[in-house]
CSV table of C-alpha atoms in Angstrom, one decimal:
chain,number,residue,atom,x,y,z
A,29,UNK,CA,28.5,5.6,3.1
A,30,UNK,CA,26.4,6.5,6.2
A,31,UNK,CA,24.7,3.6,8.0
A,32,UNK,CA,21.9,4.4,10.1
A,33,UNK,CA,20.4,2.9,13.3
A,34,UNK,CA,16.6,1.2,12.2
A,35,UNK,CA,13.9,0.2,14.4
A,36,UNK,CA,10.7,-2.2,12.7
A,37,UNK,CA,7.7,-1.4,15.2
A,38,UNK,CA,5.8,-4.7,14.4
A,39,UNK,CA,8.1,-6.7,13.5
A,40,UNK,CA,6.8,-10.1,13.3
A,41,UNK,CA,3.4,-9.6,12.0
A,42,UNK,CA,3.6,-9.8,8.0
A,43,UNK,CA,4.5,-6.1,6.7
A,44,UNK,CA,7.0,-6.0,9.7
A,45,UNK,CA,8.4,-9.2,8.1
A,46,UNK,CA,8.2,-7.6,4.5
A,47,UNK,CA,9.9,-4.3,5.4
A,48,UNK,CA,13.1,-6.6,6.5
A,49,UNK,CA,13.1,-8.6,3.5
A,50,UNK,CA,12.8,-5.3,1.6
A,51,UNK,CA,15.6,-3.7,3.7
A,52,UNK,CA,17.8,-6.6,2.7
A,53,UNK,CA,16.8,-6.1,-1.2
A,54,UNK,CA,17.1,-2.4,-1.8
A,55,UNK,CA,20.5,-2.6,0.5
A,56,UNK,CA,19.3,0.2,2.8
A,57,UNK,CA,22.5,1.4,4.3
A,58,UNK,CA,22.0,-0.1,8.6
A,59,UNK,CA,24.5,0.7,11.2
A,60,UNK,CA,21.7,-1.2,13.5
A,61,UNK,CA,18.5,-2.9,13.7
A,62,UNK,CA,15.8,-3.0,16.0
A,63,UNK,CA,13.5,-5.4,15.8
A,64,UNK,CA,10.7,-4.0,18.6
A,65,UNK,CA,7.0,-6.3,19.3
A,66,UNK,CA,4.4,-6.7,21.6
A,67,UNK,CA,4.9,-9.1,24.8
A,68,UNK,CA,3.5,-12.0,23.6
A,69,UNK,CA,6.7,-11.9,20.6
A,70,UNK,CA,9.1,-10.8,23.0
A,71,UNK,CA,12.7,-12.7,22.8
A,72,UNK,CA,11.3,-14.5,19.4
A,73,UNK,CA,14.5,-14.6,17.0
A,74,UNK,CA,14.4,-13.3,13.3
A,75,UNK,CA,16.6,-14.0,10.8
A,76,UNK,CA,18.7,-11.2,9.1
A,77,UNK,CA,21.3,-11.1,6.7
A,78,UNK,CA,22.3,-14.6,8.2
A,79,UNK,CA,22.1,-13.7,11.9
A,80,UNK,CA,19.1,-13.9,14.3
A,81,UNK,CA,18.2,-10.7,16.1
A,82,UNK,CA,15.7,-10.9,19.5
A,83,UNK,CA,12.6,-9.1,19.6
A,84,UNK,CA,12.6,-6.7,22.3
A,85,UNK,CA,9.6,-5.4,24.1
A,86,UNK,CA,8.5,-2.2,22.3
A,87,UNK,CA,7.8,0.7,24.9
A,88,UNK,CA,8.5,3.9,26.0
A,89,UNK,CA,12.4,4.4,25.8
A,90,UNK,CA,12.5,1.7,23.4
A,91,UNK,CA,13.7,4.3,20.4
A,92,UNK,CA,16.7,6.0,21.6
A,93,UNK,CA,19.8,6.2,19.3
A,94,UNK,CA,17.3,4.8,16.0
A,95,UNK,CA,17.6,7.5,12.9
A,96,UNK,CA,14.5,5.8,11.5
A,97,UNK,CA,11.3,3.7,12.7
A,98,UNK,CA,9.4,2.0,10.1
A,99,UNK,CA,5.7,0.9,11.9
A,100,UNK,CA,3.5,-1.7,10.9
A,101,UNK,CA,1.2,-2.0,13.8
A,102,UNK,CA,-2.3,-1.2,14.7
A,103,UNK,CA,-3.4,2.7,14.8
A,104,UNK,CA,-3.7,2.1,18.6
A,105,UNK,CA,0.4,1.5,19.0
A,106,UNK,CA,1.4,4.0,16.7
A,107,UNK,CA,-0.8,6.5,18.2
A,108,UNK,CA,0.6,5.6,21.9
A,109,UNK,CA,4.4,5.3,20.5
A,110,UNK,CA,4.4,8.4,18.0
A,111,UNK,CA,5.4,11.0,20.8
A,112,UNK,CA,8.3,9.0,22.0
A,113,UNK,CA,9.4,7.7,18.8
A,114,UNK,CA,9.8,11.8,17.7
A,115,UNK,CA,11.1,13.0,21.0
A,116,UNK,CA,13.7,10.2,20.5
A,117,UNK,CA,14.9,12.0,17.2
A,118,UNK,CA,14.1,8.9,15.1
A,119,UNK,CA,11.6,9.4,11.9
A,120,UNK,CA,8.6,7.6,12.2
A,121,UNK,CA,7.2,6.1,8.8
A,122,UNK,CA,4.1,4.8,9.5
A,123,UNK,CA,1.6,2.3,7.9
A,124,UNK,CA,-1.7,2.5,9.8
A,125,UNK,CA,-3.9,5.0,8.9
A,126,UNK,CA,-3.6,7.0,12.6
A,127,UNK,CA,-1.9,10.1,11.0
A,128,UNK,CA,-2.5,10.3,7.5
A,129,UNK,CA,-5.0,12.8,7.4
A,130,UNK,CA,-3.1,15.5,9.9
A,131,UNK,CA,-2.0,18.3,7.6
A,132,UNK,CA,1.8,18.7,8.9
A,133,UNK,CA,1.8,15.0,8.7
A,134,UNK,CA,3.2,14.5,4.9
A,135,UNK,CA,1.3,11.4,3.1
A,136,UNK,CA,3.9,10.2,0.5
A,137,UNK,CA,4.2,7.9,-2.3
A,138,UNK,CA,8.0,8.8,-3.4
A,139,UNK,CA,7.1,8.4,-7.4
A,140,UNK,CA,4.5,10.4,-7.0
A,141,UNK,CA,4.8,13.3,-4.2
A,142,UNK,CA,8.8,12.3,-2.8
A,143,UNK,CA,9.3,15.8,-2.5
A,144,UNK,CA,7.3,16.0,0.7
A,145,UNK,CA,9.2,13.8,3.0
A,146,UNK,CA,11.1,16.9,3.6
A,147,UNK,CA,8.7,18.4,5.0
A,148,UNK,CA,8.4,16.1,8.1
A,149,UNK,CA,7.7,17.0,11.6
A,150,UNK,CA,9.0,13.5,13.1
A,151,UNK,CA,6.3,11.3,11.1
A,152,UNK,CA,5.8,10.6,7.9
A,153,UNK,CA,2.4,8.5,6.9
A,154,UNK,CA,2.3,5.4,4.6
A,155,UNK,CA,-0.6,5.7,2.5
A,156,UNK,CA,-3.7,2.6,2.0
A,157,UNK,CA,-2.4,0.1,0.5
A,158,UNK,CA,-5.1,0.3,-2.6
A,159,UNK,CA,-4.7,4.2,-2.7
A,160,UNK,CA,-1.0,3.5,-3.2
A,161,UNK,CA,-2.1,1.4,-6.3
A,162,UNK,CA,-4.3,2.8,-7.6
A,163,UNK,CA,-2.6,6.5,-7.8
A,164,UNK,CA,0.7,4.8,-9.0
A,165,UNK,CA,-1.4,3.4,-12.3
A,166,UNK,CA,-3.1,6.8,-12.8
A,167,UNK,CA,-0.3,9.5,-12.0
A,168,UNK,CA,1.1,9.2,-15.7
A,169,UNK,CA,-2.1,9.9,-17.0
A,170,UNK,CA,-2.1,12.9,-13.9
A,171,UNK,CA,0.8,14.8,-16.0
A,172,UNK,CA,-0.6,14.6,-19.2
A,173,UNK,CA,-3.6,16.4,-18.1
A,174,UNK,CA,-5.2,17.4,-14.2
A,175,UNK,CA,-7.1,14.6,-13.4
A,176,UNK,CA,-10.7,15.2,-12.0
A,177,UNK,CA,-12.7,12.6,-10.5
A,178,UNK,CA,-12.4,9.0,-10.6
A,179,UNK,CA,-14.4,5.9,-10.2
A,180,UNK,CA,-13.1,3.3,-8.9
A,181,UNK,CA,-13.6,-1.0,-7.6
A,182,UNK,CA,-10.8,-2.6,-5.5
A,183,UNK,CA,-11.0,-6.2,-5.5
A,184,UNK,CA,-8.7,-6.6,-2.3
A,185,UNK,CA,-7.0,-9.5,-1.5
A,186,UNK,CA,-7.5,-11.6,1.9
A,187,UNK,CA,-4.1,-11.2,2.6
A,188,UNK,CA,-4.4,-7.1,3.4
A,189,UNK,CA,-6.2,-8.2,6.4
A,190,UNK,CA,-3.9,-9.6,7.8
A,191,UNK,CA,-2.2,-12.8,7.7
A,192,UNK,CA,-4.5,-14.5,9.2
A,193,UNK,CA,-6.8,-14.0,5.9
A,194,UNK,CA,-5.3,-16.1,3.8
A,195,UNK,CA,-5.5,-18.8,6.6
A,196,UNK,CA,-9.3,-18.4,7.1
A,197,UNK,CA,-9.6,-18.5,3.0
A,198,UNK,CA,-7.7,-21.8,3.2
A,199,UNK,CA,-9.6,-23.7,5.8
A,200,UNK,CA,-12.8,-23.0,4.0
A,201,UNK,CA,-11.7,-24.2,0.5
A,202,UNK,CA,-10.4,-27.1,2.1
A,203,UNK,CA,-14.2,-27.2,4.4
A,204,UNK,CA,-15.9,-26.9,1.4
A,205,UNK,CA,-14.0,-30.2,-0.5
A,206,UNK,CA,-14.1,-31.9,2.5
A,207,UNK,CA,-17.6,-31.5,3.1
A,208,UNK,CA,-17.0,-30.4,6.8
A,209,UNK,CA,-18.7,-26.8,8.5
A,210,UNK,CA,-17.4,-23.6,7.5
A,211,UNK,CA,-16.3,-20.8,10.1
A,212,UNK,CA,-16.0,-17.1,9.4
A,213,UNK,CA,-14.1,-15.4,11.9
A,214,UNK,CA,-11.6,-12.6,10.3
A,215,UNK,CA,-14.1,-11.8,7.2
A,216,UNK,CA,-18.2,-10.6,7.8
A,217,UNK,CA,-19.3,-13.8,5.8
A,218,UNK,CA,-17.5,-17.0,4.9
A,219,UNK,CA,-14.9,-15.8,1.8
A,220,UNK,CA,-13.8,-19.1,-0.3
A,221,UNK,CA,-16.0,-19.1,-3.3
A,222,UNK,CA,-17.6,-15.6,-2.5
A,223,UNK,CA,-17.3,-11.4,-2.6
A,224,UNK,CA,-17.4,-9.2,0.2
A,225,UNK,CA,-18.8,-5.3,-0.8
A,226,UNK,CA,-17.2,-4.7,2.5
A,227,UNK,CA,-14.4,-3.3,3.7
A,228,UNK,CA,-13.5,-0.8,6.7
A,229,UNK,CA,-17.0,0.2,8.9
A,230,UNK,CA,-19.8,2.3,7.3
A,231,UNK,CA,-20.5,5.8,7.5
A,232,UNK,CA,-23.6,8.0,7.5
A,233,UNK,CA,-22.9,8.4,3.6
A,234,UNK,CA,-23.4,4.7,2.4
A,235,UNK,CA,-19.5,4.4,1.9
A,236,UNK,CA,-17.0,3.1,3.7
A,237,UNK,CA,-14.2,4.1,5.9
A,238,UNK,CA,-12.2,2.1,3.1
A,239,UNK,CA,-13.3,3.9,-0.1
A,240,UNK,CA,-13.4,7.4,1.1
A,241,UNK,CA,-9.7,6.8,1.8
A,242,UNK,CA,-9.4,6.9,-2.2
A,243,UNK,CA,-11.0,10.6,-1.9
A,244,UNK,CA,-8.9,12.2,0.6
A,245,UNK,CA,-5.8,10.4,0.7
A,246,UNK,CA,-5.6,10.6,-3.4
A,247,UNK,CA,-6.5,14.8,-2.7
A,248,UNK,CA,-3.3,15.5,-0.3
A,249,UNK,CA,-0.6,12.7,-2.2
A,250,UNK,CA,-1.8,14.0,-5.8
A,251,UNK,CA,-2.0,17.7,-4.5
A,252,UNK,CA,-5.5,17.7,-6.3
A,253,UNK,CA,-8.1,19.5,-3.1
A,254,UNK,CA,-10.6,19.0,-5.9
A,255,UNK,CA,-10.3,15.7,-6.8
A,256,UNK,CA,-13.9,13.6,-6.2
A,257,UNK,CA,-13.6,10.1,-6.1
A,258,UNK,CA,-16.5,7.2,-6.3
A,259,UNK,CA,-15.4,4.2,-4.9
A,260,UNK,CA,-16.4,0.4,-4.2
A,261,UNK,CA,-14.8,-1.6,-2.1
A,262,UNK,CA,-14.9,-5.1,-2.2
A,263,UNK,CA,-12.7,-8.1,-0.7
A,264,UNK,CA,-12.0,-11.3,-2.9
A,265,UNK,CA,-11.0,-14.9,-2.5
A,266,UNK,CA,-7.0,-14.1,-3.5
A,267,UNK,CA,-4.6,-14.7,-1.4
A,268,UNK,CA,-2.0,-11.7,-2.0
A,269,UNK,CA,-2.4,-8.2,-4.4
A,270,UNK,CA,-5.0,-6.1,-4.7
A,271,UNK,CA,-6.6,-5.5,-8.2
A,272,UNK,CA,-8.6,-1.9,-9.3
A,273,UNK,CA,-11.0,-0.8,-12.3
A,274,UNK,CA,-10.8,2.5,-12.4
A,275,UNK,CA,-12.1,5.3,-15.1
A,276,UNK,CA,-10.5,8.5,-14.5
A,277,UNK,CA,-11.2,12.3,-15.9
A,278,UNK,CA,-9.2,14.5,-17.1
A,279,UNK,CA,-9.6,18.3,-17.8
A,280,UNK,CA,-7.9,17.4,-21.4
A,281,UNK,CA,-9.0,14.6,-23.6
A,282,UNK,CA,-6.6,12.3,-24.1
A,283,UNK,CA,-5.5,9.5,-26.8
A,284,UNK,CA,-4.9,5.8,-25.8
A,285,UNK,CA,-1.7,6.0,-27.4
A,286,UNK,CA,-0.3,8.6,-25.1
A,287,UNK,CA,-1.5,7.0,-22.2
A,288,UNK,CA,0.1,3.8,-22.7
A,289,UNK,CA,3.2,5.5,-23.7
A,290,UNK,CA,3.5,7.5,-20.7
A,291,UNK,CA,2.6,4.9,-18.3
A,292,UNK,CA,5.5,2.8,-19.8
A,293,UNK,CA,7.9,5.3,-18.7
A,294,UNK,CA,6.0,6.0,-15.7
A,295,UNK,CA,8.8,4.8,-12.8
A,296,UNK,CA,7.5,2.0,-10.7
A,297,UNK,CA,4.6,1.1,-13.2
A,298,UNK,CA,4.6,-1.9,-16.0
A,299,UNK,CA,2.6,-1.3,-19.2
A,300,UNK,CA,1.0,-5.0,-19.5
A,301,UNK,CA,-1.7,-4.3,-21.8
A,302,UNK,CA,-2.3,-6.9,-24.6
A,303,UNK,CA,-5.2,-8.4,-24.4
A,304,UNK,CA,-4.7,-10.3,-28.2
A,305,UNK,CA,-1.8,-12.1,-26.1
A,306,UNK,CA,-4.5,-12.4,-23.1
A,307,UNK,CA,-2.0,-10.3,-21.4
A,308,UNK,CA,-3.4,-8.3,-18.4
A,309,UNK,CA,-2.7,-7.1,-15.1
A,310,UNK,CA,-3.4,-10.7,-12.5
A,311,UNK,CA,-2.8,-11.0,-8.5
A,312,UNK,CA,-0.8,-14.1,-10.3
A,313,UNK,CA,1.9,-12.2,-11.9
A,314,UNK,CA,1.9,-9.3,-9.6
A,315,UNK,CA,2.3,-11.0,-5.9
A,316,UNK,CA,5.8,-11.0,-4.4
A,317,UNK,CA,7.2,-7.6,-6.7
A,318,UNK,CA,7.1,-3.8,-6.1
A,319,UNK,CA,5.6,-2.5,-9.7
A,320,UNK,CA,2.5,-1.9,-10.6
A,321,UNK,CA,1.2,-3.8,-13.2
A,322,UNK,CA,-1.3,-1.5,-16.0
A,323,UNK,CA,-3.8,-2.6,-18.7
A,324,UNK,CA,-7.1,-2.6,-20.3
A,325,UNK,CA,-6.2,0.7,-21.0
A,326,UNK,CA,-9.3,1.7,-22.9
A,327,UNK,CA,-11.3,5.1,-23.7
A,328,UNK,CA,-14.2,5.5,-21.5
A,329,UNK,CA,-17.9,5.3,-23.2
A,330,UNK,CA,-20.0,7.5,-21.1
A,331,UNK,CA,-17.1,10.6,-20.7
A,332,UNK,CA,-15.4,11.3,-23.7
A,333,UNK,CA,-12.6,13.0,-21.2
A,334,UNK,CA,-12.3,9.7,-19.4
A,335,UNK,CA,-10.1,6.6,-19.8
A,336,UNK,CA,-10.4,3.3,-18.3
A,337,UNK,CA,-8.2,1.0,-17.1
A,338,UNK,CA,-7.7,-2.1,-14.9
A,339,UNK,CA,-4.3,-2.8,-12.4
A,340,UNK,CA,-2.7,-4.8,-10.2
A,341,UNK,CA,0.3,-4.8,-7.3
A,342,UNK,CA,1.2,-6.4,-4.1
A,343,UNK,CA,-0.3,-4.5,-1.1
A,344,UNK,CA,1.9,-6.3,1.1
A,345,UNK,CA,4.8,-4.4,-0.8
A,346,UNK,CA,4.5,-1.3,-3.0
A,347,UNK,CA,1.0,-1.1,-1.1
A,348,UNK,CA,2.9,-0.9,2.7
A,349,UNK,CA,6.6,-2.2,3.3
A,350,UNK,CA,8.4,-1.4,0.5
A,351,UNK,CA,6.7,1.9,0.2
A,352,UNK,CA,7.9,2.7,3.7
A,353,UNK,CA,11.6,1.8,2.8
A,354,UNK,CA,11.7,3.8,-0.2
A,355,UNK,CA,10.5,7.2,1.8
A,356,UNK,CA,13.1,6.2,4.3
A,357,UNK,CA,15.8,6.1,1.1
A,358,UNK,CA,14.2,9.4,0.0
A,359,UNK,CA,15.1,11.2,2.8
A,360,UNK,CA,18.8,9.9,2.8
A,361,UNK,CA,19.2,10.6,-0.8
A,362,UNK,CA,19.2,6.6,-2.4
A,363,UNK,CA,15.3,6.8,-3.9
């Protein structure tokens, strides 16, 4: 089997962590591995596969010889790497949000749209992490019949803002038993024992940069240009996967039945729906995995063309790093 030459661009913050560990469990085929940082990580050791490898300073010439570079840093780095990183004649798979909406830039979630990987230009885009989600619990429904608008609420987790969010969630639960003064600095407001309707930075229309990602990321991944999307972001005191209610309609109604049925077979999704068994989708039994948990599949009472239903999954992983690996197996044939 080929082995090919992979760089991590961000490799010690969290999804540049995750990405190895996911590299290591899907058995992605590596010839070499490039672990590439910013200054302050530079000659930092990581373990992999039972040997350490050094951080090395990522910058311009950094990239030569890699077939693939999996980023998870800021919009700022991939947007002052991208150039290089293509002219190298690596692929760059990217997890911020700094080319997603470029058309010749394909937007992929491999169960869903996998077929566009191929058509690549140098970069591919990882999609938000809560887009990832949510269209992974709602393509099944998608085949059984076009799927029009949806309305949806993320309840994010602290964790997919970075790792310092679970920190800051920590310290106040532990403020508030101890009696002692809560800080707030990663989150608008203090988080332990509180929701924040606030995610990403407004815009003129009353949403947020966050929920209109759900609108036109889900329009190029689901190759729906008409889809309409109503969405409500809000972040929650969890420390790891994202949860979303969300009612979809379709052009066809549709019975429960089918749904559940398709979403079984759905690749990538679990069916978890039995409420008599207080079975549901939870950020308990859906942290540290790469499915998407589905349930509370229910017909909608307002649209009679609508269902409702509530899931779950890791953003850390099927929402960014193990996303990114899969589009890298895709294009060599293993996904």
């Amino acid at each position: 089997m080929k082995k090919y030459n992979v760089g991590i661009l961000g490799a010690t913050g969290a999804v540049g962590r995750e990405m190895l560990k996911v590299l290591i469990e899907r058995k992605f085929p590596i010839n070499e591995l490039r672990l590439l940082a910013s200054p302050r990580s530079v000659g930092k050791k990581i373990e992999y596969n039972g040997t350490e490898i050094e951080i090395k300073l990522a910058e311009k010439g950094a990239f030569k010889g890699l077939d693939f570079v999996l980023g998870a840093a800021s919009n700022a780095v991939a947007k002052e790497f991208a150039d290089d990183i293509v002219s190298s004649g690596a692929v760059f798979i990217d997890n911020s949000s700094a080319f997603r909406m470029i058309d010749e830039v394909p937007l992929v979630v491999p169960e869903i749209n996998g077929e566009d990987v191929f058509k690549n230009k140098g970069i591919i885009a990882n999609p938000n992490c809560s887009t990832i989600i949510t269209l992974m619990a709602v393509n099944a429904i998608n085949k059984l019949s076009k799927i029009k608008a949806m309305v949806a609420s993320t309840y994010q987790a602290t964790s997919g803002a970075g790792a310092e969010g679970p920190v800051e969630l920590r310290m106040q639960e532990e403020a508030l038993i101890n009696g002692t003064a809560i800080t707030n600095k990663v989150f608008q407001h203090q988080i332990a024992e509180n929701v924040i309707p606030h995610i990403g930075s407004f815009l003129d229309n009353g949403y947020t940069t966050e929920e209109m990602k759900m609108q036109n990321e889900g329009r190029k991944i689901m190759h729906l240009k008409d889809l309409l999307v109503t969405c409500t972001c809000v972040r929650v005191p969890v420390a790891r996967s994202h949860s979303i209610s969300v009612t979809v309609v379709t052009e066809n109604k549709l019975e429960i039945e089918d749904v559940k049925k398709a979403i079984s077979l759905e690749k990538g999704c679990r069916l978890y729906d039995n409420p008599s068994q207080l079975e549901y989708p939870m950020p308990i039994v859906t942290s540290d995995q790469d499915l998407v948990f589905v349930g509370r599949i229910r017909k909608d009472l307002i649209n009679e063309n609508g269902i409702t239903l509530w899931c779950c999954g890791d953003q850390v992983r099927k929402g960014a790093a193990t996303n990114a690996v899969q589009i890298a197996m895709k294009l060599i044939g293993l996904e």
